[in-house]
XYZ file of C-alpha atoms in Angstrom:
406
model
C 10.142 -12.041 -24.478
C 12.356 -9.651 -22.492
C 14.550 -11.998 -20.503
C 17.876 -10.223 -20.441
C 17.323 -8.116 -17.329
C 16.221 -11.056 -15.237
C 19.012 -13.288 -16.476
C 21.714 -10.753 -15.649
C 20.915 -10.029 -12.005
C 23.260 -12.569 -10.446
C 26.073 -14.925 -11.269
C 26.426 -17.383 -8.377
C 23.778 -20.090 -8.699
C 21.701 -21.350 -5.779
C 18.709 -23.669 -5.401
C 15.574 -23.967 -3.239
C 17.579 -26.107 -0.802
C 19.605 -23.095 0.411
C 19.210 -22.848 4.158
C 18.453 -19.219 5.031
C 15.004 -19.091 3.451
C 14.040 -22.323 5.211
C 14.558 -20.629 8.589
C 12.288 -17.652 7.905
C 9.218 -17.573 10.148
C 6.163 -15.502 9.228
C 5.652 -14.408 12.844
C 9.147 -12.899 12.903
C 8.504 -11.149 9.600
C 5.306 -9.689 11.025
C 7.063 -8.356 14.138
C 10.141 -6.876 12.463
C 11.069 -8.011 8.951
C 14.075 -5.733 8.434
C 16.828 -7.812 10.107
C 15.655 -10.828 8.106
C 15.527 -8.791 4.908
C 19.066 -7.560 5.530
C 20.338 -11.124 5.785
C 18.385 -12.212 2.723
C 19.856 -9.391 0.638
C 23.350 -10.306 1.816
C 23.221 -14.093 1.713
C 20.248 -15.283 -0.344
C 18.583 -12.427 -2.255
C 16.119 -14.736 -4.007
C 15.229 -17.316 -1.357
C 12.794 -20.212 -1.294
C 10.770 -19.680 1.905
C 8.617 -22.704 2.752
C 6.629 -20.734 5.347
C 5.354 -18.446 2.572
C 5.345 -21.190 -0.095
C 7.168 -18.892 -2.499
C 10.499 -17.386 -3.452
C 11.047 -14.039 -1.750
C 12.918 -11.415 -3.785
C 14.781 -9.057 -1.470
C 17.121 -6.848 -3.531
C 16.187 -3.599 -5.229
C 17.851 -4.475 -8.533
C 16.078 -7.823 -8.746
C 12.710 -6.205 -8.012
C 13.332 -3.678 -10.788
C 14.423 -6.473 -13.151
C 11.289 -8.540 -12.657
C 9.024 -5.517 -13.035
C 10.659 -4.868 -16.405
C 9.789 -8.398 -17.527
C 6.033 -8.899 -16.967
C 5.949 -11.633 -19.604
C 8.115 -13.835 -17.369
C 6.945 -12.577 -13.964
C 3.174 -12.621 -14.355
C 0.680 -10.851 -12.094
C -1.903 -13.518 -12.981
C -0.959 -15.838 -10.126
C -2.900 -19.099 -10.188
C -4.920 -19.823 -7.045
C -4.198 -16.273 -5.873
C -5.418 -15.386 -2.385
C -6.523 -12.034 -3.796
C -8.689 -13.745 -6.418
C -10.167 -15.976 -3.731
C -11.094 -12.940 -1.647
C -12.011 -10.295 -4.229
C -12.599 -11.978 -7.567
C -10.396 -11.571 -10.622
C -9.161 -7.995 -10.276
C -7.059 -6.036 -12.738
C -4.095 -6.452 -10.393
C -4.134 -10.187 -11.151
C -4.345 -9.769 -14.923
C -1.720 -9.070 -17.565
C -1.584 -7.657 -21.060
C -4.708 -6.447 -22.824
C -7.103 -7.644 -20.116
C -5.249 -5.653 -17.469
C -4.877 -2.593 -19.714
C -8.614 -2.533 -20.504
C -9.705 -2.524 -16.872
C -6.998 -0.104 -15.816
C -8.012 2.328 -18.579
C -11.608 2.213 -17.377
C -10.736 2.948 -13.737
C -7.905 5.426 -14.252
C -9.483 8.793 -15.259
C -10.621 9.868 -11.745
C -7.132 9.155 -10.375
C -5.083 11.168 -12.873
C -2.944 13.974 -11.400
C -4.984 16.802 -12.918
C -8.297 15.424 -11.637
C -6.780 14.857 -8.200
C -5.503 18.442 -8.109
C -8.622 20.108 -9.525
C -11.367 18.042 -7.927
C -10.418 15.663 -5.129
C -7.908 17.735 -3.147
C -10.570 20.259 -2.130
C -12.785 17.440 -0.863
C -9.850 15.874 0.994
C -9.257 19.207 2.732
C -12.883 19.365 3.816
C -12.605 15.874 5.296
C -9.416 16.746 7.172
C -10.852 19.954 8.615
C -14.054 18.265 9.770
C -12.127 15.511 11.532
C -9.779 17.969 13.234
C -12.773 20.079 14.291
C -14.179 17.028 16.027
C -10.905 16.203 17.783
C -9.553 19.625 18.669
C -11.089 20.186 22.101
C -10.054 16.738 23.351
C -6.360 17.586 23.393
C -5.415 13.968 22.763
C -6.181 11.143 20.373
C -4.915 7.992 18.774
C -4.002 9.534 15.442
C -4.285 6.220 13.599
C -7.719 5.285 14.956
C -9.234 8.751 15.304
C -7.864 10.518 12.228
C -5.855 8.482 9.690
C -8.347 5.624 9.390
C -11.559 7.696 9.165
C -9.836 10.234 6.895
C -8.674 7.616 4.395
C -12.042 5.849 4.536
C -14.180 8.942 3.963
C -12.002 10.057 1.079
C -12.079 6.615 -0.474
C -15.865 6.487 -0.327
C -16.002 9.748 -2.267
C -13.467 8.679 -4.878
C -15.077 5.292 -5.446
C -18.629 6.610 -5.672
C -19.823 5.143 -2.353
C -20.360 8.387 -0.405
C -22.939 6.814 1.913
C -20.674 3.953 3.005
C -19.816 4.468 6.673
C -16.100 5.044 7.303
C -16.162 2.299 9.936
C -17.586 -0.132 7.376
C -14.995 0.788 4.755
C -12.225 0.275 7.288
C -13.608 -3.103 8.313
C -14.023 -4.206 4.696
C -10.502 -3.115 3.826
C -8.859 -4.750 6.822
C -10.812 -7.988 6.472
C -9.954 -8.373 2.808
C -6.327 -7.332 3.220
C -5.877 -9.767 6.092
C -7.235 -12.524 3.872
C -4.929 -11.704 0.950
C -2.040 -12.259 3.367
C -3.587 -15.306 5.068
C -0.727 -17.665 4.308
C -1.404 -19.601 7.522
C -4.906 -20.446 6.220
C -6.800 -19.213 9.293
C -10.509 -20.053 8.752
C -11.645 -17.122 10.878
C -9.857 -14.745 8.511
C -11.597 -16.341 5.510
C -15.036 -16.029 7.089
C -14.498 -12.386 7.971
C -13.317 -11.587 4.443
C -16.295 -13.351 2.855
C -18.674 -11.248 4.930
C -16.828 -8.074 3.947
C -16.803 -8.992 0.251
C -20.571 -9.569 0.248
C -21.181 -6.238 1.964
C -19.039 -4.460 -0.636
C -21.064 -6.099 -3.422
C -24.287 -4.947 -1.769
C -23.003 -1.355 -1.474
C -22.007 -1.327 -5.149
C -25.369 -2.696 -6.234
C -27.065 0.132 -4.338
C -25.339 2.857 -6.430
C -25.120 1.313 -9.899
C -28.548 2.466 -11.070
C -27.988 6.050 -9.923
C -24.518 6.271 -11.495
C -25.781 4.829 -14.781
C -28.328 7.657 -14.947
C -26.120 10.387 -13.496
C -22.400 9.955 -14.206
C -20.000 11.755 -11.894
C -16.251 11.945 -11.210
C -16.111 8.687 -9.257
C -14.283 5.481 -10.112
C -17.440 3.353 -10.311
C -18.967 5.897 -12.689
C -15.811 5.867 -14.820
C -15.893 2.077 -15.062
C -19.588 2.125 -16.002
C -19.191 4.769 -18.690
C -15.800 3.855 -20.130
C -15.356 3.460 -23.873
C -15.310 -0.275 -23.151
C -17.463 -0.442 -19.985
C -16.701 -3.006 -17.316
C -19.205 -5.666 -16.330
C -20.770 -5.645 -12.881
C -18.541 -8.571 -11.909
C -15.428 -6.667 -13.036
C -16.545 -3.537 -11.191
C -17.135 -5.502 -8.003
C -13.692 -7.114 -8.104
C -11.850 -3.889 -8.844
C -13.723 -1.862 -6.244
C -12.679 -4.452 -3.681
C -9.016 -4.201 -4.583
C -9.188 -0.402 -4.518
C -10.820 -0.539 -1.082
C -7.794 -2.531 0.048
C -4.887 -0.482 -1.262
C -6.787 2.790 -1.518
C -7.439 2.836 2.213
C -4.372 0.990 3.454
C -1.740 3.093 1.692
C -2.863 6.618 2.629
C -3.843 5.584 6.167
C -0.564 3.865 6.946
C 1.727 6.330 5.185
C -0.075 9.173 6.977
C 0.369 7.581 10.402
C 3.924 6.339 9.871
C 5.065 9.682 8.476
C 3.460 11.617 11.323
C 5.236 9.310 13.783
C 8.537 9.825 11.955
C 8.232 13.605 12.064
C 7.175 13.596 15.716
C 10.274 11.572 16.599
C 12.677 13.558 14.384
C 12.246 17.147 15.625
C 14.882 18.646 13.342
C 13.139 17.214 10.281
C 9.766 18.330 11.560
C 11.130 21.857 11.965
C 12.494 21.762 8.424
C 9.227 20.702 6.834
C 7.176 23.192 8.840
C 9.541 25.954 7.724
C 9.513 24.856 4.073
C 6.184 23.417 2.884
C 7.802 22.132 -0.308
C 9.374 19.416 1.851
C 6.031 17.766 2.665
C 6.214 15.916 -0.644
C 9.763 14.728 0.084
C 8.628 13.579 3.526
C 5.959 11.473 1.841
C 8.395 9.811 -0.573
C 10.759 9.027 2.299
C 7.940 7.659 4.445
C 6.790 5.126 1.848
C 10.408 4.098 1.297
C 11.194 3.770 4.998
C 8.084 1.761 5.918
C 6.378 0.686 2.707
C 2.643 0.299 3.400
C 2.404 -2.521 0.864
C 5.452 -4.546 1.804
C 5.044 -7.548 -0.495
C 3.052 -8.462 -3.570
C 2.962 -11.723 -5.551
C 4.077 -12.738 -9.026
C 4.326 -16.112 -10.790
C 6.879 -17.233 -13.347
C 5.731 -18.263 -16.813
C 9.018 -20.003 -17.672
C 12.206 -21.159 -16.019
C 14.367 -18.150 -15.255
C 17.421 -17.084 -13.283
C 16.926 -14.137 -10.942
C 19.466 -12.921 -8.403
C 21.604 -16.030 -8.985
C 18.749 -18.426 -8.245
C 17.237 -20.690 -10.875
C 13.451 -20.542 -10.574
C 11.192 -23.091 -12.197
C 8.251 -22.248 -14.440
C 5.050 -21.699 -12.465
C 6.869 -20.760 -9.271
C 5.289 -18.325 -6.853
C 7.231 -15.134 -6.151
C 6.938 -12.664 -3.281
C 8.258 -9.248 -4.312
C 9.624 -7.708 -1.105
C 9.076 -3.997 -1.633
C 9.781 -3.422 2.055
C 13.230 -4.965 1.614
C 14.048 -3.375 -1.747
C 13.350 0.046 -0.250
C 16.003 -0.545 2.422
C 18.647 -1.958 0.108
C 21.992 -0.577 1.296
C 23.424 -0.712 -2.239
C 20.824 1.869 -3.297
C 20.059 3.888 -0.153
C 22.750 5.185 2.215
C 21.971 4.351 5.847
C 18.664 2.817 4.711
C 17.160 2.235 8.169
C 17.258 5.974 8.902
C 14.313 8.253 8.143
C 15.695 11.195 6.168
C 13.337 13.443 4.242
C 16.366 15.137 2.660
C 17.377 11.855 0.990
C 18.273 12.477 -2.628
C 17.895 10.695 -4.916
C 15.135 8.504 -3.543
C 14.506 5.768 -6.091
C 12.014 3.826 -3.978
C 9.694 1.233 -5.477
C 6.856 1.617 -2.965
C 4.285 1.929 -5.749
C 5.618 -0.986 -7.760
C 6.582 -0.534 -11.379
C 5.870 -1.468 -14.952
C 2.279 -1.837 -16.196
C 1.008 -2.429 -12.642
C 2.365 0.810 -11.172
C -0.069 1.874 -8.443
C -3.097 3.664 -9.886
C -3.767 5.524 -6.647
C -0.298 6.977 -6.103
C -1.379 10.562 -6.847
C -4.428 10.230 -4.615
C -2.191 9.065 -1.751
C 0.295 11.897 -2.285
C -2.488 14.474 -2.282
C -4.294 13.103 0.762
C -1.188 12.789 2.903
C 1.422 15.346 1.895
C -0.759 18.115 0.488
C -3.612 17.936 2.971
C -3.400 15.733 6.067
C 0.073 16.449 7.435
C 0.005 20.242 6.850
C -3.458 20.391 8.422
C -2.555 18.344 11.494
C 0.712 20.135 12.248
C -0.848 23.570 11.631
C -4.118 23.122 13.486
C -3.037 21.084 16.529
C -0.746 23.374 18.564
C 2.112 21.638 20.318
C 1.348 18.293 18.656
C 3.540 15.607 20.211
C 3.606 11.928 21.017
C 1.842 10.958 24.217
C 4.157 9.236 26.727
C 2.134 6.032 26.617
C 1.215 3.596 25.278
C 4.332 2.916 23.250
C 3.908 3.070 19.488
C 3.914 -0.399 17.924
C 4.405 -1.529 14.332
C 3.385 -4.762 12.663
C 3.103 -6.578 9.370
C 5.219 -7.538 6.383
C 2.723 -8.080 3.541
C 1.213 -4.805 4.741
C 3.078 -2.795 7.382
C 2.305 0.222 9.494
C 1.955 1.550 12.998
C -0.734 -0.152 15.061
C -1.397 2.881 17.271
C -0.273 6.501 17.434
C -1.134 8.234 20.745
C -0.680 12.019 20.551
C -1.607 15.114 22.490
C -1.694 18.856 21.869
C -2.758 22.087 23.558
C -6.347 23.101 22.626
């Protein structure tokens, strides 16, 4: 068992009775988590937070340490909200069980397949959406482009091409809201149950066809893997991919567009040098990480960041905080696409490193941003309404009003 990295991440010992974590309110985290994260990193980097019923891990080095020790910090959280919503997905499994399901789903998301197959389809989606918006001269870029774009692409990649983009967006949001439903809102549970059933129905509609006619999609890959997944396993993993696979590209697309529109010198740089689109993407997911927190559970007593944590404890891995750690990133609250190095952990690490990372990079930095900034002349923020952000388990802009000259 690899315990050294976790045991060496702090010297001063603290306990769950430390006071800072007890003051953390989920509503404040949702509005603006970064001031709270800054204080946690400084005063209590591994803090027991009663409002979240878990220890929150705020520092970059502690996040890296726990990811290097999956035997101690297990993804198989008992009574997981994700399992309640989606079933037992690969994200909530460890070891051989996780590796088997990941291997079945992975082939369509490998870099070469993304480059040679999916990127062309992503470009078609982007062009069709811009064609539909162009004459209007204004739009909410989140609602009218980023959401439908991510949804249509996801339907193609999954093997659900007939799923309406509006349905995919509703399913994703309903299930993601439920996986972060730490306040136990019954309305959120009901909405997620409806979404989960509709996803199952959509999968059932395509299974027969994909069994007979395999294609490049994820569902097809899972059906025809060397060790094929069961229908129950396919359903669970499609649900989790609908969550992250829509959330991450949508929110990184919108946040990054907002960043470039509000940093004209960096926008000018990336438009002059297309190689910088990729760096803009990496800085965007560091600056506002679309998945801001994910859970783990300890399998033994361990010391992390100077805090002794009991066996079976729930952990919240604060990616959104780790990616603004001032000991790793100079001036971390500033958006800077020239940042180098940029050792962000927005896609996690270890055996659970995000499967869809190359899909997100392609959709956003290779296709969506270059298309939007090239095809919408004079693209700029509209004067109102003001852009708002929200979330801490998942974070992004809530609106993005823009205008251009048709």
